[in-house]
PDB file of C-alpha atoms and ligand atoms in Angstrom:
ATOM      1  CA  MET A 120     -26.700-105.101 -71.005  1.00  0.00           C
ATOM      2  CA  ILE A 121     -25.903-104.071 -67.577  1.00  0.00           C
ATOM      3  CA  ILE A 122     -29.257-102.442 -65.807  1.00  0.00           C
ATOM      4  CA  LYS A 123     -29.102 -99.540 -63.748  1.00  0.00           C
ATOM      5  CA  PRO A 124     -29.471-100.580 -59.918  1.00  0.00           C
ATOM      6  CA  ALA A 125     -32.438 -98.443 -58.202  1.00  0.00           C
ATOM      7  CA  ILE A 126     -31.709 -95.161 -57.078  1.00  0.00           C
ATOM      8  CA  VAL A 127     -33.471 -93.838 -54.438  1.00  0.00           C
ATOM      9  CA  ASP A 128     -33.444 -89.618 -54.132  1.00  0.00           C
ATOM     10  CA  PRO A 129     -33.868 -88.740 -50.633  1.00  0.00           C
ATOM     11  CA  GLU A 130     -34.156 -84.850 -51.579  1.00  0.00           C
ATOM     12  CA  LEU A 131     -31.315 -83.417 -50.057  1.00  0.00           C
ATOM     13  CA  SER A 132     -30.780 -79.653 -50.094  1.00  0.00           C
ATOM     14  CA  PHE A 133     -27.039 -78.495 -50.736  1.00  0.00           C
ATOM     15  CA  THR A 134     -26.219 -74.878 -49.106  1.00  0.00           C
ATOM     16  CA  GLY A 135     -24.260 -74.100 -52.538  1.00  0.00           C
ATOM     17  CA  THR A 136     -24.060 -74.706 -55.975  1.00  0.00           C
ATOM     18  CA  LEU A 137     -22.757 -77.921 -57.490  1.00  0.00           C
ATOM     19  CA  PHE A 138     -21.097 -78.385 -60.538  1.00  0.00           C
ATOM     20  CA  ARG A 139     -20.696 -81.071 -62.789  1.00  0.00           C
ATOM     21  CA  LEU A 140     -18.147 -83.785 -63.100  1.00  0.00           C
ATOM     22  CA  LYS A 141     -17.070 -84.357 -66.365  1.00  0.00           C
ATOM     23  CA  PRO A 142     -17.215 -88.268 -66.971  1.00  0.00           C
ATOM     24  CA  ARG A 143     -13.867 -88.431 -69.127  1.00  0.00           C
ATOM     25  CA  LYS A 144     -11.656 -87.482 -66.062  1.00  0.00           C
ATOM     26  CA  ILE A 145     -13.334 -90.080 -63.863  1.00  0.00           C
ATOM     27  CA  LYS A 146     -10.146 -92.591 -63.095  1.00  0.00           C
ATOM     28  CA  LYS A 147     -11.611 -94.343 -59.856  1.00  0.00           C
ATOM     29  CA  LEU A 148     -14.295 -95.722 -57.857  1.00  0.00           C
ATOM     30  CA  VAL A 149     -13.817 -95.032 -54.414  1.00  0.00           C
ATOM     31  CA  GLN A 150     -15.142 -96.890 -51.609  1.00  0.00           C
ATOM     32  CA  HIS A 151     -15.524 -95.257 -48.032  1.00  0.00           C
ATOM     33  CA  HIS A 152     -17.802 -96.574 -44.885  1.00  0.00           C
ATOM     34  CA  THR A 153     -19.253 -93.527 -43.229  1.00  0.00           C
ATOM     35  CA  GLY A 154     -17.054 -94.525 -39.811  1.00  0.00           C
ATOM     36  CA  HIS A 155     -20.110 -94.756 -37.548  1.00  0.00           C
ATOM     37  CA  PRO A 156     -22.623 -97.080 -36.383  1.00  0.00           C
ATOM     38  CA  THR A 157     -25.931 -96.262 -37.001  1.00  0.00           C
ATOM     39  CA  TRP A 158     -25.965 -92.329 -38.724  1.00  0.00           C
ATOM     40  CA  ASP A 159     -28.350 -92.846 -41.689  1.00  0.00           C
ATOM     41  CA  ILE A 160     -27.898 -90.552 -45.065  1.00  0.00           C
ATOM     42  CA  TYR A 161     -29.619 -87.262 -43.342  1.00  0.00           C
ATOM     43  CA  ASP A 162     -27.191 -87.924 -40.384  1.00  0.00           C
ATOM     44  CA  VAL A 163     -24.341 -88.190 -42.736  1.00  0.00           C
ATOM     45  CA  HIS A 164     -26.040 -85.317 -44.784  1.00  0.00           C
ATOM     46  CA  LYS A 165     -26.383 -83.062 -41.479  1.00  0.00           C
ATOM     47  CA  TYR A 166     -22.663 -83.477 -40.673  1.00  0.00           C
ATOM     48  CA  HIS A 167     -20.944 -82.707 -43.779  1.00  0.00           C
ATOM     49  CA  VAL A 168     -22.456 -79.449 -43.666  1.00  0.00           C
ATOM     50  CA  ASN A 169     -22.250 -78.669 -39.962  1.00  0.00           C
ATOM     51  CA  GLY A 170     -18.738 -80.773 -38.986  1.00  0.00           C
ATOM     52  CA  LYS A 171     -16.837 -80.265 -42.068  1.00  0.00           C
ATOM     53  CA  GLY A 172     -18.366 -77.108 -43.400  1.00  0.00           C
ATOM     54  CA  GLU A 173     -19.346 -78.859 -47.043  1.00  0.00           C
ATOM     55  CA  TYR A 174     -22.218 -78.205 -49.017  1.00  0.00           C
ATOM     56  CA  GLY A 175     -23.861 -81.173 -48.444  1.00  0.00           C
ATOM     57  CA  ILE A 176     -23.095 -85.166 -48.398  1.00  0.00           C
ATOM     58  CA  GLY A 177     -19.598 -85.192 -50.187  1.00  0.00           C
ATOM     59  CA  TYR A 178     -20.630 -88.673 -51.377  1.00  0.00           C
ATOM     60  CA  ASN A 179     -21.421 -89.199 -54.989  1.00  0.00           C
ATOM     61  CA  TRP A 180     -23.681 -92.110 -53.806  1.00  0.00           C
ATOM     62  CA  TRP A 181     -24.632 -93.684 -50.302  1.00  0.00           C
ATOM     63  CA  ILE A 182     -25.551 -97.637 -49.519  1.00  0.00           C
ATOM     64  CA  ALA A 183     -27.562 -98.561 -46.466  1.00  0.00           C
ATOM     65  CA  PHE A 184     -27.435-101.493 -44.343  1.00  0.00           C
ATOM     66  CA  ASP A 185     -30.592-102.924 -45.993  1.00  0.00           C
ATOM     67  CA  GLY A 186     -28.775-102.366 -49.409  1.00  0.00           C
ATOM     68  CA  THR A 187     -30.962 -99.041 -50.515  1.00  0.00           C
ATOM     69  CA  ILE A 188     -28.675 -96.957 -52.452  1.00  0.00           C
ATOM     70  CA  TYR A 189     -29.795 -93.633 -51.890  1.00  0.00           C
ATOM     71  CA  GLN A 190     -28.138 -90.504 -54.592  1.00  0.00           C
ATOM     72  CA  GLY A 191     -25.851 -88.107 -52.750  1.00  0.00           C
ATOM     73  CA  ARG A 192     -24.213 -85.895 -54.837  1.00  0.00           C
ATOM     74  CA  GLY A 193     -24.865 -87.929 -58.185  1.00  0.00           C
ATOM     75  CA  TRP A 194     -22.745 -86.958 -60.831  1.00  0.00           C
ATOM     76  CA  HIS A 195     -21.850 -83.609 -59.689  1.00  0.00           C
ATOM     77  CA  ILE A 196     -18.569 -83.137 -57.870  1.00  0.00           C
ATOM     78  CA  GLY A 197     -17.959 -84.386 -54.829  1.00  0.00           C
ATOM     79  CA  ALA A 198     -16.311 -83.843 -51.682  1.00  0.00           C
ATOM     80  CA  HIS A 199     -15.242 -87.217 -50.472  1.00  0.00           C
ATOM     81  CA  CYS A 200     -11.377 -87.541 -51.298  1.00  0.00           C
ATOM     82  CA  GLN A 201      -9.356 -84.260 -51.272  1.00  0.00           C
ATOM     83  CA  GLU A 202      -7.650 -83.521 -54.222  1.00  0.00           C
ATOM     84  CA  TYR A 203      -9.315 -86.443 -55.948  1.00  0.00           C
ATOM     85  CA  ASN A 204     -12.990 -85.240 -55.991  1.00  0.00           C
ATOM     86  CA  GLU A 205     -12.892 -84.198 -59.579  1.00  0.00           C
ATOM     87  CA  THR A 206     -11.594 -87.239 -61.130  1.00  0.00           C
ATOM     88  CA  THR A 207     -13.243 -89.587 -58.618  1.00  0.00           C
ATOM     89  CA  LEU A 208     -16.577 -91.185 -57.576  1.00  0.00           C
ATOM     90  CA  GLY A 209     -16.763 -91.873 -54.296  1.00  0.00           C
ATOM     91  CA  ILE A 210     -19.504 -94.531 -52.862  1.00  0.00           C
ATOM     92  CA  GLY A 211     -20.522 -94.340 -48.970  1.00  0.00           C
ATOM     93  CA  TYR A 212     -21.300 -97.179 -47.131  1.00  0.00           C
ATOM     94  CA  GLN A 213     -23.611 -96.912 -43.913  1.00  0.00           C
ATOM     95  CA  GLY A 214     -21.629 -98.400 -41.016  1.00  0.00           C
ATOM     96  CA  ASP A 215     -18.136 -98.450 -39.133  1.00  0.00           C
ATOM     97  CA  PHE A 216     -16.556-101.180 -40.459  1.00  0.00           C
ATOM     98  CA  SER A 217     -13.405-101.061 -38.424  1.00  0.00           C
ATOM     99  CA  LYS A 218     -16.047-102.844 -36.049  1.00  0.00           C
ATOM    100  CA  GLN A 219     -18.879-103.815 -38.252  1.00  0.00           C
ATOM    101  CA  THR A 220     -19.011-106.248 -41.124  1.00  0.00           C
ATOM    102  CA  MET A 221     -20.889-104.692 -44.190  1.00  0.00           C
ATOM    103  CA  THR A 222     -23.869-106.481 -44.976  1.00  0.00           C
ATOM    104  CA  ASP A 223     -24.424-108.968 -47.601  1.00  0.00           C
ATOM    105  CA  ALA A 224     -27.109-106.391 -48.720  1.00  0.00           C
ATOM    106  CA  GLN A 225     -24.883-103.754 -49.210  1.00  0.00           C
ATOM    107  CA  LEU A 226     -22.249-105.825 -50.809  1.00  0.00           C
ATOM    108  CA  MET A 227     -24.729-106.904 -53.416  1.00  0.00           C
ATOM    109  CA  ALA A 228     -26.116-103.149 -53.988  1.00  0.00           C
ATOM    110  CA  GLY A 229     -21.946-102.337 -53.899  1.00  0.00           C
ATOM    111  CA  ALA A 230     -21.387-104.614 -56.814  1.00  0.00           C
ATOM    112  CA  ALA A 231     -24.505-103.658 -58.694  1.00  0.00           C
ATOM    113  CA  LEU A 232     -23.498 -99.665 -58.625  1.00  0.00           C
ATOM    114  CA  ASN A 233     -20.094-100.174 -59.378  1.00  0.00           C
ATOM    115  CA  ARG A 234     -20.852-102.238 -62.046  1.00  0.00           C
ATOM    116  CA  TRP A 235     -23.445 -99.913 -63.560  1.00  0.00           C
ATOM    117  CA  LEU A 236     -20.666 -96.991 -63.150  1.00  0.00           C
ATOM    118  CA  ILE A 237     -18.015 -98.886 -64.943  1.00  0.00           C
ATOM    119  CA  SER A 238     -20.210 -99.494 -68.131  1.00  0.00           C
ATOM    120  CA  GLN A 239     -21.224 -95.853 -68.233  1.00  0.00           C
ATOM    121  CA  LEU A 240     -17.465 -94.944 -67.928  1.00  0.00           C
ATOM    122  CA  THR A 241     -15.963 -96.862 -71.126  1.00  0.00           C
ATOM    123  CA  ASN A 242     -12.446 -96.425 -69.995  1.00  0.00           C
ATOM    124  CA  LEU A 243     -13.068 -98.423 -66.410  1.00  0.00           C
ATOM    125  CA  SER A 244     -12.830-101.528 -65.226  1.00  0.00           C
ATOM    126  CA  VAL A 245     -13.294-103.401 -62.071  1.00  0.00           C
ATOM    127  CA  LYS A 246      -9.411-102.498 -60.908  1.00  0.00           C
ATOM    128  CA  ASP A 247     -10.255 -98.941 -60.743  1.00  0.00           C
ATOM    129  CA  ILE A 248     -12.537-100.007 -57.628  1.00  0.00           C
ATOM    130  CA  VAL A 249     -10.424 -98.624 -54.783  1.00  0.00           C
ATOM    131  CA  ALA A 250     -10.842 -97.917 -51.131  1.00  0.00           C
ATOM    132  CA  HIS A 251     -10.363 -94.633 -49.721  1.00  0.00           C
ATOM    133  CA  GLU A 252      -6.897 -95.758 -48.143  1.00  0.00           C
ATOM    134  CA  ASP A 253      -5.370 -96.718 -51.597  1.00  0.00           C
ATOM    135  CA  LEU A 254      -5.283 -92.753 -52.270  1.00  0.00           C
ATOM    136  CA  ILE A 255      -4.667 -90.990 -49.528  1.00  0.00           C
ATOM    137  CA  ARG A 256      -3.377 -91.863 -45.563  1.00  0.00           C
ATOM    138  CA  ILE A 257      -6.875 -92.553 -43.744  1.00  0.00           C
ATOM    139  CA  ASP A 258      -8.060 -95.118 -42.137  1.00  0.00           C
ATOM    140  CA  CYS A 259     -11.707 -95.734 -44.604  1.00  0.00           C
ATOM    141  CA  PRO A 260     -13.110 -97.850 -44.978  1.00  0.00           C
ATOM    142  CA  GLY A 261     -12.271-100.403 -42.065  1.00  0.00           C
ATOM    143  CA  GLN A 262     -10.158-103.210 -41.984  1.00  0.00           C
ATOM    144  CA  HIS A 263     -14.119-105.193 -42.338  1.00  0.00           C
ATOM    145  CA  PHE A 264     -15.262-104.014 -45.609  1.00  0.00           C
ATOM    146  CA  ARG A 265     -15.230-106.526 -47.969  1.00  0.00           C
ATOM    147  CA  MET A 266     -13.341-105.241 -50.915  1.00  0.00           C
ATOM    148  CA  SER A 267     -12.178-108.676 -53.056  1.00  0.00           C
ATOM    149  CA  GLU A 268     -16.021-110.145 -52.243  1.00  0.00           C
ATOM    150  CA  LEU A 269     -16.873-106.579 -53.854  1.00  0.00           C
ATOM    151  CA  LYS A 270     -14.602-106.854 -56.720  1.00  0.00           C
ATOM    152  CA  LYS A 271     -15.363-110.395 -57.443  1.00  0.00           C
ATOM    153  CA  ALA A 272     -19.205-109.718 -57.752  1.00  0.00           C
ATOM    154  CA  VAL A 273     -18.315-107.477 -60.203  1.00  0.00           C
ATOM    155  CA  GLN A 274     -16.250-108.968 -62.066  1.00  0.00           C
ATOM    156  CA  GLN A 275     -18.766-112.364 -62.257  1.00  0.00           C
ATOM    157  CA  SER A 276     -21.661-110.484 -63.415  1.00  0.00           C
ATOM    158  CA  ASP A 277     -19.490-108.672 -65.951  1.00  0.00           C
ATOM    159  CA  ALA A 278     -18.842-112.065 -67.590  1.00  0.00           C
ATOM    160  CA  PRO A 279     -21.437-112.261 -71.043  1.00  0.00           C
ATOM    161  CA  ASN A 280     -24.733-114.096 -70.323  1.00  0.00           C
TER     162      ASN A 280
HETATM  163 ZN1   ZN B1402     -13.333 -92.533 -46.766  1.00  0.00          ZN
END
């Protein structure tokens, strides 16, 4: 039994209508860094509106340094990976992992979230956890993103207990 992790609703307001994802179309869980050393979820939300012209934060969920998981767009179509937004979920992590290292709390929270999503999307497995740069040419989520540890943590707790 995989338990849904605690997800904080930051009550963001979006500037346009969001559309529900079709769970059966989802093929990958895309991991991103924010690409900024200090921005919190409200800063990211603001930037995605004012800097990128989106309706609001583009990630489906976002994980702070302290391991708090925030709802971004949730199960609505994201704006995090061009041409893949309807077939993927985007998880953003606070920080710039080209310079910083993701925290242990982020690693644990990321594992809990990805594990729960895989349990909800029965056609997905740990191999469907991918980096943004696995899909398009971009430097994201940065060289210090702990991808192999993340996958290992998801897999380990996948084991029947
Ligand atoms: Zn990215």
